[in-house]
mmCIF file of C-alpha atoms in Angstrom:
data_model
loop_
_atom_site.group_PDB
_atom_site.id
_atom_site.type_symbol
_atom_site.label_atom_id
_atom_site.label_comp_id
_atom_site.label_asym_id
_atom_site.label_seq_id
_atom_site.Cartn_x
_atom_site.Cartn_y
_atom_site.Cartn_z
ATOM 1 C CA MET A 1 0.247 0.035 0.172
ATOM 2 C CA ASP A 2 1.556 3.363 -0.844
ATOM 3 C CA GLN A 3 2.672 4.986 2.444
ATOM 4 C CA ALA A 4 0.446 8.185 2.047
ATOM 5 C CA ILE A 5 -3.006 6.221 1.990
ATOM 6 C CA ALA A 6 -1.478 3.994 4.826
ATOM 7 C CA GLN A 7 -0.613 7.308 6.215
ATOM 8 C CA LEU A 8 -5.185 7.666 5.594
ATOM 9 C CA LYS A 9 -5.877 4.916 6.997
ATOM 10 C CA GLN A 10 -4.172 4.881 10.200
ATOM 11 C CA TRP A 11 -5.542 8.828 10.478
ATOM 12 C CA ILE A 12 -8.973 7.288 9.818
ATOM 13 C CA ALA A 13 -8.872 4.340 12.296
ATOM 14 C CA GLU A 14 -7.862 6.247 15.064
ATOM 15 C CA SER A 15 -10.655 9.274 14.632
ATOM 16 C CA ASP A 16 -14.608 9.578 15.057
ATOM 17 C CA ASN A 17 -14.758 13.125 14.131
ATOM 18 C CA VAL A 18 -13.785 12.418 9.993
ATOM 19 C CA VAL A 19 -14.975 15.060 7.625
ATOM 20 C CA PHE A 20 -15.154 14.291 3.629
ATOM 21 C CA PHE A 21 -15.598 17.053 1.170
ATOM 22 C CA GLY A 22 -15.545 16.851 -2.137
ATOM 23 C CA GLY A 23 -16.249 17.948 -5.670
ATOM 24 C CA ALA A 24 -17.012 16.769 -8.908
ATOM 25 C CA GLY A 25 -13.784 14.071 -8.712
ATOM 26 C CA VAL A 26 -16.156 11.948 -6.904
ATOM 27 C CA SER A 27 -18.110 11.229 -9.097
ATOM 28 C CA THR A 28 -16.957 10.938 -12.471
ATOM 29 C CA GLU A 29 -16.237 7.041 -11.681
ATOM 30 C CA SER A 30 -19.995 6.615 -11.950
ATOM 31 C CA GLY A 31 -19.757 8.125 -15.183
ATOM 32 C CA ILE A 32 -21.120 11.512 -14.672
ATOM 33 C CA PRO A 33 -18.645 14.024 -16.515
ATOM 34 C CA ASP A 34 -16.734 16.637 -14.480
ATOM 35 C CA PHE A 35 -16.526 20.551 -15.332
ATOM 36 C CA ARG A 36 -13.339 21.825 -16.282
ATOM 37 C CA SER A 37 -11.342 18.586 -17.316
ATOM 38 C CA VAL A 38 -10.793 18.442 -20.887
ATOM 39 C CA ASP A 39 -13.203 16.697 -21.354
ATOM 40 C CA GLY A 40 -15.579 18.158 -19.067
ATOM 41 C CA LEU A 41 -18.775 20.088 -19.839
ATOM 42 C CA TYR A 42 -16.544 23.671 -20.111
ATOM 43 C CA HIS A 43 -15.325 22.232 -22.884
ATOM 44 C CA GLN A 44 -17.776 21.094 -25.219
ATOM 45 C CA LYS A 45 -19.399 23.457 -28.106
ATOM 46 C CA TRP A 46 -22.871 25.151 -27.051
ATOM 47 C CA LYS A 47 -24.734 28.007 -28.796
ATOM 48 C CA TYR A 48 -24.154 29.713 -25.422
ATOM 49 C CA PRO A 49 -20.929 29.211 -22.478
ATOM 50 C CA PRO A 50 -21.896 26.791 -19.939
ATOM 51 C CA GLU A 51 -21.216 29.354 -17.632
ATOM 52 C CA GLU A 52 -23.911 31.609 -19.263
ATOM 53 C CA ILE A 53 -26.469 29.233 -19.943
ATOM 54 C CA LEU A 54 -25.506 27.775 -16.062
ATOM 55 C CA SER A 55 -26.798 31.308 -14.949
ATOM 56 C CA ALA A 56 -29.502 32.860 -13.320
ATOM 57 C CA THR A 57 -29.669 35.235 -15.473
ATOM 58 C CA PHE A 58 -29.882 33.083 -18.105
ATOM 59 C CA PHE A 59 -32.445 30.825 -16.675
ATOM 60 C CA SER A 60 -34.484 33.491 -16.289
ATOM 61 C CA ARG A 61 -34.440 34.624 -20.343
ATOM 62 C CA HIS A 62 -34.073 31.704 -21.901
ATOM 63 C CA PRO A 63 -35.581 28.849 -20.143
ATOM 64 C CA ASP A 64 -36.285 26.642 -23.556
ATOM 65 C CA GLU A 65 -32.024 26.685 -24.400
ATOM 66 C CA TYR A 66 -31.846 26.303 -20.403
ATOM 67 C CA TYR A 67 -33.778 23.087 -20.154
ATOM 68 C CA ARG A 68 -32.129 21.933 -23.496
ATOM 69 C CA PHE A 69 -29.006 22.243 -21.324
ATOM 70 C CA HIS A 70 -30.309 20.225 -18.250
ATOM 71 C CA ARG A 71 -31.688 17.773 -19.909
ATOM 72 C CA GLU A 72 -28.940 16.833 -22.143
ATOM 73 C CA LYS A 73 -25.654 17.503 -20.010
ATOM 74 C CA LEU A 74 -26.708 17.982 -16.362
ATOM 75 C CA VAL A 75 -29.471 14.703 -16.342
ATOM 76 C CA ILE A 76 -27.649 11.016 -16.097
ATOM 77 C CA ASP A 77 -29.500 8.507 -15.859
ATOM 78 C CA GLY A 78 -29.208 4.669 -14.753
ATOM 79 C CA VAL A 79 -26.313 6.542 -12.544
ATOM 80 C CA LYS A 80 -24.809 4.399 -9.315
ATOM 81 C CA PRO A 81 -22.673 5.094 -6.400
ATOM 82 C CA ASN A 82 -18.532 4.426 -6.840
ATOM 83 C CA ARG A 83 -16.291 2.885 -4.776
ATOM 84 C CA ALA A 84 -15.604 6.397 -3.074
ATOM 85 C CA HIS A 85 -19.386 7.172 -2.167
ATOM 86 C CA LEU A 86 -19.751 3.637 -0.878
ATOM 87 C CA ARG A 87 -16.996 3.645 1.720
ATOM 88 C CA LEU A 88 -17.931 7.371 2.714
ATOM 89 C CA ALA A 89 -21.515 6.267 3.444
ATOM 90 C CA LYS A 90 -19.622 2.502 5.264
ATOM 91 C CA LEU A 91 -17.625 5.289 7.251
ATOM 92 C CA GLU A 92 -20.275 7.039 8.615
ATOM 93 C CA GLN A 93 -22.127 3.448 9.328
ATOM 94 C CA GLU A 94 -19.082 2.566 11.874
ATOM 95 C CA GLY A 95 -19.287 5.779 13.441
ATOM 96 C CA LYS A 96 -16.327 7.312 11.418
ATOM 97 C CA LEU A 97 -17.548 9.980 9.458
ATOM 98 C CA ARG A 98 -19.308 13.281 10.670
ATOM 99 C CA ALA A 99 -20.779 14.501 7.645
ATOM 100 C CA VAL A 100 -20.204 14.582 3.642
ATOM 101 C CA ILE A 101 -20.188 18.513 2.451
ATOM 102 C CA THR A 102 -20.598 17.920 -1.579
ATOM 103 C CA GLN A 103 -20.151 20.585 -4.203
ATOM 104 C CA ASN A 104 -22.334 17.475 -6.583
ATOM 105 C CA ILE A 105 -25.774 18.193 -7.237
ATOM 106 C CA ASP A 106 -26.709 14.642 -8.346
ATOM 107 C CA GLY A 107 -27.710 12.806 -5.080
ATOM 108 C CA LEU A 108 -25.029 9.993 -5.023
ATOM 109 C CA HIS A 109 -23.818 10.451 -1.531
ATOM 110 C CA GLN A 110 -27.723 9.553 -0.508
ATOM 111 C CA ALA A 111 -27.865 7.098 -2.468
ATOM 112 C CA ALA A 112 -25.054 5.184 -1.513
ATOM 113 C CA GLY A 113 -26.611 5.252 2.491
ATOM 114 C CA SER A 114 -25.079 8.260 3.716
ATOM 115 C CA LYS A 115 -27.595 10.552 6.170
ATOM 116 C CA ASN A 116 -25.519 13.650 6.858
ATOM 117 C CA VAL A 117 -24.867 15.264 3.435
ATOM 118 C CA LEU A 118 -24.469 18.840 3.361
ATOM 119 C CA GLU A 119 -25.338 19.687 -0.552
ATOM 120 C CA LEU A 120 -23.463 23.440 -1.348
ATOM 121 C CA HIS A 121 -24.938 23.583 -5.031
ATOM 122 C CA GLY A 122 -28.699 21.632 -3.674
ATOM 123 C CA SER A 123 -29.787 18.898 -5.889
ATOM 124 C CA ILE A 124 -30.958 18.139 -9.364
ATOM 125 C CA LEU A 125 -33.219 16.045 -7.862
ATOM 126 C CA ARG A 126 -35.582 18.509 -6.324
ATOM 127 C CA ALA A 127 -37.807 21.252 -7.807
ATOM 128 C CA TYR A 128 -39.604 24.121 -7.185
ATOM 129 C CA CYS A 129 -41.743 26.884 -8.756
ATOM 130 C CA SER A 130 -39.039 30.376 -9.093
ATOM 131 C CA ARG A 131 -42.575 32.488 -8.479
ATOM 132 C CA CYS A 132 -44.396 30.908 -5.655
ATOM 133 C CA ARG A 133 -41.920 28.342 -4.326
ATOM 134 C CA LYS A 134 -43.978 25.679 -4.410
ATOM 135 C CA PRO A 135 -41.943 22.311 -4.195
ATOM 136 C CA TYR A 136 -42.012 19.789 -7.422
ATOM 137 C CA SER A 137 -41.295 16.573 -8.338
ATOM 138 C CA ALA A 138 -37.340 16.466 -10.519
ATOM 139 C CA GLU A 139 -40.016 14.062 -13.417
ATOM 140 C CA LEU A 140 -40.737 16.444 -15.137
ATOM 141 C CA MET A 141 -38.701 18.744 -15.027
ATOM 142 C CA ASN A 142 -35.899 16.282 -15.584
ATOM 143 C CA HIS A 143 -37.165 13.977 -17.904
ATOM 144 C CA GLY A 144 -40.622 16.336 -19.651
ATOM 145 C CA GLU A 145 -40.250 18.178 -22.354
ATOM 146 C CA GLY A 146 -40.420 22.284 -23.149
ATOM 147 C CA VAL A 147 -40.177 24.077 -19.995
ATOM 148 C CA PRO A 148 -42.167 22.960 -17.487
ATOM 149 C CA ARG A 149 -44.357 25.443 -15.202
ATOM 150 C CA CYS A 150 -46.502 25.340 -11.888
ATOM 151 C CA ASP A 151 -49.787 26.141 -11.506
ATOM 152 C CA CYS A 152 -49.019 29.528 -10.808
ATOM 153 C CA GLY A 153 -47.841 30.222 -14.595
ATOM 154 C CA GLY A 154 -44.244 30.497 -12.990
ATOM 155 C CA VAL A 155 -41.500 28.602 -14.590
ATOM 156 C CA ILE A 156 -40.240 25.218 -11.945
ATOM 157 C CA ARG A 157 -36.198 25.480 -12.023
ATOM 158 C CA PRO A 158 -34.071 22.731 -10.424
ATOM 159 C CA ASP A 159 -33.193 22.984 -7.122
ATOM 160 C CA ILE A 160 -29.176 23.997 -7.519
ATOM 161 C CA VAL A 161 -27.361 27.301 -6.917
ATOM 162 C CA LEU A 162 -27.049 28.763 -10.434
ATOM 163 C CA TYR A 163 -24.727 30.962 -11.573
ATOM 164 C CA GLU A 164 -25.029 34.870 -10.004
ATOM 165 C CA GLU A 165 -26.827 33.001 -6.937
ATOM 166 C CA PRO A 166 -25.767 32.995 -3.714
ATOM 167 C CA LEU A 167 -24.923 29.811 -1.289
ATOM 168 C CA ASP A 168 -27.165 28.605 1.150
ATOM 169 C CA GLU A 169 -26.063 30.510 4.601
ATOM 170 C CA ASP A 170 -27.503 27.564 7.005
ATOM 171 C CA VAL A 171 -25.745 24.833 4.845
ATOM 172 C CA MET A 172 -22.484 26.887 4.950
ATOM 173 C CA MET A 173 -22.744 27.422 8.479
ATOM 174 C CA ARG A 174 -23.291 23.802 9.327
ATOM 175 C CA ALA A 175 -20.417 22.611 6.908
ATOM 176 C CA ILE A 176 -18.446 25.260 8.449
ATOM 177 C CA HIS A 177 -19.286 23.948 11.450
ATOM 178 C CA TYR A 178 -18.027 20.381 11.053
ATOM 179 C CA ILE A 179 -14.988 21.019 9.163
ATOM 180 C CA ARG A 180 -13.593 23.145 12.259
ATOM 181 C CA ALA A 181 -14.870 20.771 14.742
ATOM 182 C CA ALA A 182 -13.524 18.220 12.382
ATOM 183 C CA ASP A 183 -10.657 15.906 14.046
ATOM 184 C CA VAL A 184 -9.269 14.143 10.488
ATOM 185 C CA LEU A 185 -10.763 16.360 6.961
ATOM 186 C CA ILE A 186 -10.362 15.017 4.043
ATOM 187 C CA ILE A 187 -10.817 16.809 0.978
ATOM 188 C CA GLY A 188 -11.769 14.732 -2.350
ATOM 189 C CA GLY A 189 -12.297 15.425 -6.537
ATOM 190 C CA THR A 190 -11.598 18.806 -6.799
ATOM 191 C CA SER A 191 -9.737 22.138 -7.767
ATOM 192 C CA LEU A 192 -10.503 23.623 -5.035
ATOM 193 C CA ASN A 193 -10.695 26.849 -7.646
ATOM 194 C CA VAL A 194 -14.179 27.242 -7.079
ATOM 195 C CA TYR A 195 -15.420 29.694 -4.502
ATOM 196 C CA PRO A 196 -16.421 30.251 -2.131
ATOM 197 C CA ALA A 197 -16.701 26.880 -1.265
ATOM 198 C CA ALA A 198 -13.620 26.370 -1.910
ATOM 199 C CA GLY A 199 -13.109 28.268 1.481
ATOM 200 C CA LEU A 200 -13.791 26.376 3.796
ATOM 201 C CA ILE A 201 -10.315 24.595 3.628
ATOM 202 C CA ARG A 202 -9.700 27.491 5.483
ATOM 203 C CA TYR A 203 -12.052 27.119 8.873
ATOM 204 C CA TYR A 204 -10.327 23.594 9.408
ATOM 205 C CA ARG A 205 -7.930 24.020 12.591
ATOM 206 C CA GLY A 206 -6.280 20.535 12.921
ATOM 207 C CA GLU A 207 -3.575 18.579 11.931
ATOM 208 C CA LYS A 208 -4.311 15.668 9.744
ATOM 209 C CA LEU A 209 -5.457 17.717 6.626
ATOM 210 C CA ALA A 210 -5.950 14.887 3.466
ATOM 211 C CA LEU A 211 -6.151 16.457 -0.287
ATOM 212 C CA VAL A 212 -7.051 13.671 -2.274
ATOM 213 C CA ASN A 213 -6.958 14.599 -6.056
ATOM 214 C CA LEU A 214 -6.086 13.733 -9.626
ATOM 215 C CA SER A 215 -3.750 17.476 -10.466
ATOM 216 C CA GLU A 216 -2.422 19.700 -8.405
ATOM 217 C CA THR A 217 -4.560 22.207 -6.294
ATOM 218 C CA PRO A 218 -3.853 25.626 -5.289
ATOM 219 C CA TYR A 219 -3.970 24.252 -1.892
ATOM 220 C CA ASP A 220 -1.718 21.615 -2.126
ATOM 221 C CA SER A 221 1.152 22.849 0.420
ATOM 222 C CA TYR A 222 -1.812 23.702 3.241
ATOM 223 C CA ALA A 223 -2.220 19.974 2.869
ATOM 224 C CA ASN A 224 -0.420 17.515 5.634
ATOM 225 C CA LEU A 225 -1.413 14.597 3.398
ATOM 226 C CA VAL A 226 -0.975 15.313 -0.580
ATOM 227 C CA ILE A 227 -1.964 11.769 -2.488
ATOM 228 C CA HIS A 228 -2.455 12.566 -6.501
ATOM 229 C CA GLN A 229 -5.093 9.119 -7.371
ATOM 230 C CA LYS A 230 -8.282 8.659 -8.513
ATOM 231 C CA ILE A 231 -10.235 8.974 -5.294
ATOM 232 C CA GLY A 232 -11.640 5.285 -5.984
ATOM 233 C CA ASP A 233 -8.449 3.782 -5.907
ATOM 234 C CA VAL A 234 -7.697 5.399 -2.411
ATOM 235 C CA PHE A 235 -10.843 4.285 -0.663
ATOM 236 C CA SER A 236 -11.416 1.185 -1.391
ATOM 237 C CA GLN A 237 -7.649 0.862 0.728
ATOM 238 C CA ILE A 238 -9.021 2.587 3.746
#
């Protein structure tokens, strides 16, 4: 076993206060593309840049174009939790893991069995009316045709944080609480380039910060342990 992975395994074995903070790289093994890699959504050709399509302004002005993109690129049917999701759920069941903090909107942590999941960017599995905020099943939004509308006439939207929108304050405060109190903080599958989520790392006060990501991040020098490997490979060994 790699020495760094062995060290991480030991940290986990000795702690009952582990917190995991993850990004798109956690779900790529399940077949969900990330956003910033060479083959990610941000490098594919569309009539509008994906960053613009995924903005609050674009959604309000061009809901038809948004939903064309949404159903083709954000909705991926048949995906299942991978080794990382399943191991995290098991660590929670073992009383080791206190919380999963995720930037992902796919719901795979919950599908794997994790209970305490803080979704910084919301979930594609929930929907509500953008006018009256009535909750809706995600089925019409994800698998219907055209622009889904509420009984009040408002456009139904995904319960995700679009560009130009603030993160949920309550979710952020809970994430800060868990990170600040953590003994072991594992950050995985994220480039740590998206703020304010990436800034959460600065709230960690301990000395067991493990960073697991295929490529380098701006915070590699900040971590106590850096592992540049596939997150599934790493979690299958801890």
